[in-house]
Coordinates of C-alpha atoms in Angstrom, one line a residue:
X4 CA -262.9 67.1 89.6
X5 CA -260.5 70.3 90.0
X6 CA -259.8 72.5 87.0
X7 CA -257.1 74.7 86.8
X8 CA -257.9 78.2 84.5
X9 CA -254.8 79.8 83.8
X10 CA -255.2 83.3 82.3
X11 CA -252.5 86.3 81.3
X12 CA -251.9 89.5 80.0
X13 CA -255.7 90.7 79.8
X14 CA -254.8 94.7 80.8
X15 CA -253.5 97.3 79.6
X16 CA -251.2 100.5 81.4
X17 CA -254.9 102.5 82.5
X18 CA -257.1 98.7 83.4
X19 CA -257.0 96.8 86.7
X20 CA -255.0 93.9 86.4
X21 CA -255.0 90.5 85.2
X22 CA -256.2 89.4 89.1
X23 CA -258.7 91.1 89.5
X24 CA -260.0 90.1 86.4
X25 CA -259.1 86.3 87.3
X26 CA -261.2 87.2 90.8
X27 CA -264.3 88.4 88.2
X28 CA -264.2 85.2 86.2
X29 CA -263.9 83.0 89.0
X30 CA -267.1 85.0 91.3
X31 CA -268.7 84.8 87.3
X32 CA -268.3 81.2 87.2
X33 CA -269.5 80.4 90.9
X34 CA -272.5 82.7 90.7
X35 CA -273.6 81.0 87.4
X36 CA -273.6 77.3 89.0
X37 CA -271.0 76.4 86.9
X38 CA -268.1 75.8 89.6
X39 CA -266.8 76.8 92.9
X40 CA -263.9 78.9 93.5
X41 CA -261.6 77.4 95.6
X42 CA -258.7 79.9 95.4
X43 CA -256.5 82.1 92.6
X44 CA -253.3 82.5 92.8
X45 CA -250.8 84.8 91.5
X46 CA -247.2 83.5 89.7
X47 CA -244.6 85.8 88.7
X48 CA -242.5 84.7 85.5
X49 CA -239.2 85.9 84.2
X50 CA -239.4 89.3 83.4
X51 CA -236.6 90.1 80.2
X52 CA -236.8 92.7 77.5
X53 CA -237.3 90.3 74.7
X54 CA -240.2 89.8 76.8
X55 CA -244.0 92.3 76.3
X56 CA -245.9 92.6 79.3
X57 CA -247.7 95.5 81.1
X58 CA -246.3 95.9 84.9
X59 CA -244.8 92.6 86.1
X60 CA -245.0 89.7 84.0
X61 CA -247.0 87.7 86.1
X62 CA -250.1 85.5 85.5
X63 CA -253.3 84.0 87.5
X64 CA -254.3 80.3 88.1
X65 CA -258.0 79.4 89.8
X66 CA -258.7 76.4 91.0
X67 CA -262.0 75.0 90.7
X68 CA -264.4 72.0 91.2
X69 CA -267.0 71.0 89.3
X70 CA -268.4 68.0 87.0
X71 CA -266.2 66.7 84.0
X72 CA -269.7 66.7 82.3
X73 CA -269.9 70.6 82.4
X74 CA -265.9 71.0 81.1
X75 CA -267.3 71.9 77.6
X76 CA -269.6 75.3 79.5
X77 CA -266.6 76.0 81.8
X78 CA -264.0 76.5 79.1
X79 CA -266.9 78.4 77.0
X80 CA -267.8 80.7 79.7
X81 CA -264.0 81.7 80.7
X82 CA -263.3 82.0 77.0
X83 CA -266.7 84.2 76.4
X84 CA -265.6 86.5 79.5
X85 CA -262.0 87.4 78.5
X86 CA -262.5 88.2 74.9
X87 CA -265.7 90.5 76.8
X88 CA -263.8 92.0 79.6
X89 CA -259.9 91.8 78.4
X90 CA -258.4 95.5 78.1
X91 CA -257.6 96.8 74.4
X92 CA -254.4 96.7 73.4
X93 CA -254.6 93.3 75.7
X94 CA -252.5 90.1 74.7
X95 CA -255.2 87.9 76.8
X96 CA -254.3 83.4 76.9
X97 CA -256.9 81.7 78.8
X98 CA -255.7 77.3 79.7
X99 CA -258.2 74.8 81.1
X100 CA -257.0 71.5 82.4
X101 CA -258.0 69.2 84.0
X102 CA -256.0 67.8 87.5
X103 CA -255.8 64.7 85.5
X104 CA -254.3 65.8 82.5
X105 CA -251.4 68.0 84.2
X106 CA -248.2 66.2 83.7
X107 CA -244.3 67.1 84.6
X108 CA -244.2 68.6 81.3
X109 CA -246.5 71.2 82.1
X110 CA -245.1 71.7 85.5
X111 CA -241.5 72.2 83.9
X112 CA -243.4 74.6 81.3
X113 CA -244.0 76.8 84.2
X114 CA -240.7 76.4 86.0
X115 CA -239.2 77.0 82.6
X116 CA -241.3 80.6 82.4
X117 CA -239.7 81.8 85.2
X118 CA -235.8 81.8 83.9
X119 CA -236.5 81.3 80.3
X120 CA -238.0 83.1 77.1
X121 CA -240.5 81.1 76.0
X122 CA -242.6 81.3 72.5
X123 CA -246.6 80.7 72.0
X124 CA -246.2 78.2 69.5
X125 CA -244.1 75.6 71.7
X126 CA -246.7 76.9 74.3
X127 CA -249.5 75.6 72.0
X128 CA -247.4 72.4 71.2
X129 CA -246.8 71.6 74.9
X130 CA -250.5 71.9 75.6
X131 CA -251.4 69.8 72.4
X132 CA -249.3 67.2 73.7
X133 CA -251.2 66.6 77.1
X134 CA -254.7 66.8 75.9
X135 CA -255.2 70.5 77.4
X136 CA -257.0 73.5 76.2
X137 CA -255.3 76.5 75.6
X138 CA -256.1 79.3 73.3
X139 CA -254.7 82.9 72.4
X140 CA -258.1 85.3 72.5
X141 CA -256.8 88.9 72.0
X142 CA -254.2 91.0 70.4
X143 CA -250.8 88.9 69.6
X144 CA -251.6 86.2 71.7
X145 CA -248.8 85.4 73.0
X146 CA -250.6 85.3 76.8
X147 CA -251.0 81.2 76.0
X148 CA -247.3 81.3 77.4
X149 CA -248.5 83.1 81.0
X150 CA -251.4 81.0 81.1
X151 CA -250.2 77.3 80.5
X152 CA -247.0 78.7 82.7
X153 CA -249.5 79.4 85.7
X154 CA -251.1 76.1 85.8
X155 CA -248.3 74.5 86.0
X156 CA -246.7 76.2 88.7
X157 CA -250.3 76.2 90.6
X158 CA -250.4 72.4 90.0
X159 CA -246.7 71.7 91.3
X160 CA -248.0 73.4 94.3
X161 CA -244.7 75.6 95.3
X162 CA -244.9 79.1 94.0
X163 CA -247.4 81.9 93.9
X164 CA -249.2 84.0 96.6
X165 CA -253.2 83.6 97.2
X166 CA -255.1 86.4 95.7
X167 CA -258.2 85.2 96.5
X168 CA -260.1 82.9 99.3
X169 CA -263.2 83.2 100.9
X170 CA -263.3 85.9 103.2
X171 CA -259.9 86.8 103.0
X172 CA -260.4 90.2 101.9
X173 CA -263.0 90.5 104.9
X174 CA -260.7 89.4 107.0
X175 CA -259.6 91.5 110.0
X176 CA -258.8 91.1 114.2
X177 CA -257.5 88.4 116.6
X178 CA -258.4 84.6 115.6
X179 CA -256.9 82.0 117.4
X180 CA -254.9 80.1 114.5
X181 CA -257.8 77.0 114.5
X182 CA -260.2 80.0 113.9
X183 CA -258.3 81.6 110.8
X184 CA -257.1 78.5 109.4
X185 CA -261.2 77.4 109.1
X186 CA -262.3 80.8 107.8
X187 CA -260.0 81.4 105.6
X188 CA -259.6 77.2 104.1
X189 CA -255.7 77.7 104.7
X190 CA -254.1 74.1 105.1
X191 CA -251.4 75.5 107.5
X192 CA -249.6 78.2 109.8
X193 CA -246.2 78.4 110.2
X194 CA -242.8 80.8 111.1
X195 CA -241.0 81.5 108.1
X196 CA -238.7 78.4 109.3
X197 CA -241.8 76.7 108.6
X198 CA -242.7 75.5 112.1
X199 CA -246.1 75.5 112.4
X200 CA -248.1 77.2 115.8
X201 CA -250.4 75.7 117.8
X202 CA -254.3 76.1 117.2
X203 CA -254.6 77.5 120.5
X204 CA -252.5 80.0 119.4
X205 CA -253.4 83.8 118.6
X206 CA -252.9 85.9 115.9
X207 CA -253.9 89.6 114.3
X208 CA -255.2 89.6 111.0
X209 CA -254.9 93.3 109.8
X210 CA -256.8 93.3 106.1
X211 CA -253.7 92.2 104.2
X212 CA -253.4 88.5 104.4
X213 CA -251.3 87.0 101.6
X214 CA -250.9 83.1 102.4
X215 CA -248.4 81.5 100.0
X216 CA -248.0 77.6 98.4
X217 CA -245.9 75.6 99.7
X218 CA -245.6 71.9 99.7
X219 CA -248.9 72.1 97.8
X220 CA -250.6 73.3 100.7
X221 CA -252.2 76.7 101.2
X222 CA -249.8 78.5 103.8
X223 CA -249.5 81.5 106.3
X224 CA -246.2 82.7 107.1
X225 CA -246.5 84.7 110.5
X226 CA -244.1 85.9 113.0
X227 CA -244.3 87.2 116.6
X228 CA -245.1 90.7 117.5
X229 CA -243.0 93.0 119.3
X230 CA -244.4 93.7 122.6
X231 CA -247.9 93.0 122.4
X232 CA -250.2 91.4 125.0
X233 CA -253.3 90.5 123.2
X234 CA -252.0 88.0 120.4
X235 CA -248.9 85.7 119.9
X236 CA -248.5 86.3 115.9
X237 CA -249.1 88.5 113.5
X238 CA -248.5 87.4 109.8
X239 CA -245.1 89.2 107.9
X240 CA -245.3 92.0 106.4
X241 CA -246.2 92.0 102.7
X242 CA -242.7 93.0 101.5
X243 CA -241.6 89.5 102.7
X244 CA -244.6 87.9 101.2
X245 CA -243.6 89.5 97.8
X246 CA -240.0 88.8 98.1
X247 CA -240.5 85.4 98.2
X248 CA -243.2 84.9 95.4
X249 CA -241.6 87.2 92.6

């Protein structure tokens, strides 16, 4: 079964950010047998001065597959890990769900993060509501909203950027598009017009890939290069990438 882990505002100003630490927790939980990473992605919520947050508001979502029957250790080890590794001075909200238990309200939770302030008790009330865990761990816990917000938008499967798949850090050269698209797990290549290319295809990978969701599918945007020879795409630049998943 897939679980989504929605975690938030575990850093502070001087600590690396919430996904690096969502990258620790979900190597942590692979390594210990407990579940395999599948991917983590990052989803940027409304950012408003009645709202705290350290840098840019945004929270982390991994999905993962295991066994219901192991649920219980999951949501012990993720909980265990943040109230170890969150920052001080840290606001850190750690949700677990199921696939099963993620309904429309939880997807309009996260849609509603985005353009609305939002408090941890509805948060808490929300989760109640549809049988998911969610929990406050550090400081004024208010990173329940972040957290149950991620999920939902990860679930809905149109917003975010990938922060993590396997090998996509590792990744660098000229793949045809079949090539990538099995190395890196990605569900799709396409222009930003969303056409997608041909397998045959050939592309340069340079070290920062940043595939997006869209449709529920995990998706590189490329375009074409200017006057190259060797390949016929080259992903956009990362400016793009961010300017369409803040």
């Amino acid at each position: 079964m897939y679980y989504y882990i929605g975690i938030d505002d575990t850093d502070n100003l001087e600590s690396r950010g919430t996904g690096h630490r969502a990258r620790q927790l979900g190597t942590s939980l692979q390594d210990a047998g407990i579940a395999r990473l599948i991917c983590i992605t990052r989803h940027q919520l409304l950012v408003h001065k009645d709202i705290p947050y350290t840098s840019h508001n945004s929270s982390a979502c991994l999905l993962m597959e295991c066994e219901p029957s192991v649920e219980p250790r999951l949501i012990a080890w993720c909980r265990d890990f943040l109230l170890r590794e969150s920052a001080p001075g840290s606001d850190a909200g750690l949700c677990v769900a199921s696939s099963q238990n993620i309904s429309s309200a939880i997807g309009n939770w996260g849609k509603n993060a985005k353009i609305k302030v939002l408090n941890k008790t509805l948060a808490h009330d929300t989760a109640e509501q549809n049988n998911i865990y969610l929990e406050g761990l550090t400081g004024e816990k208010i990173g329940v909203i972040g957290a149950l917000a991620a999920v939902g938008l990860r679930h809905a499967g149109n917003d975010g950027r990938v922060l993590w798949l396997p090998m996509l850090r590792e990744t660098e050269g000229i793949f045809s598009a079949l090539e990538l698209k099995k190395r890196l797990t990605l569900d799709r290549i396409c222009t930003r017009e969303g056409v997608e290319i041909q397998d045959t295809d050939t592309m340069m990978a340079d070290g920062w890939i940043r595939p997006v969701m869209r449709d529920n599918k995990i998706t590189l945007i490329v375009e074409k290069p200017e006057n190259h020879e060797k390949y016929q795409w080259q992903h956009v630049p990362k400016e793009y990438i961010k300017s369409i998943s803040n």
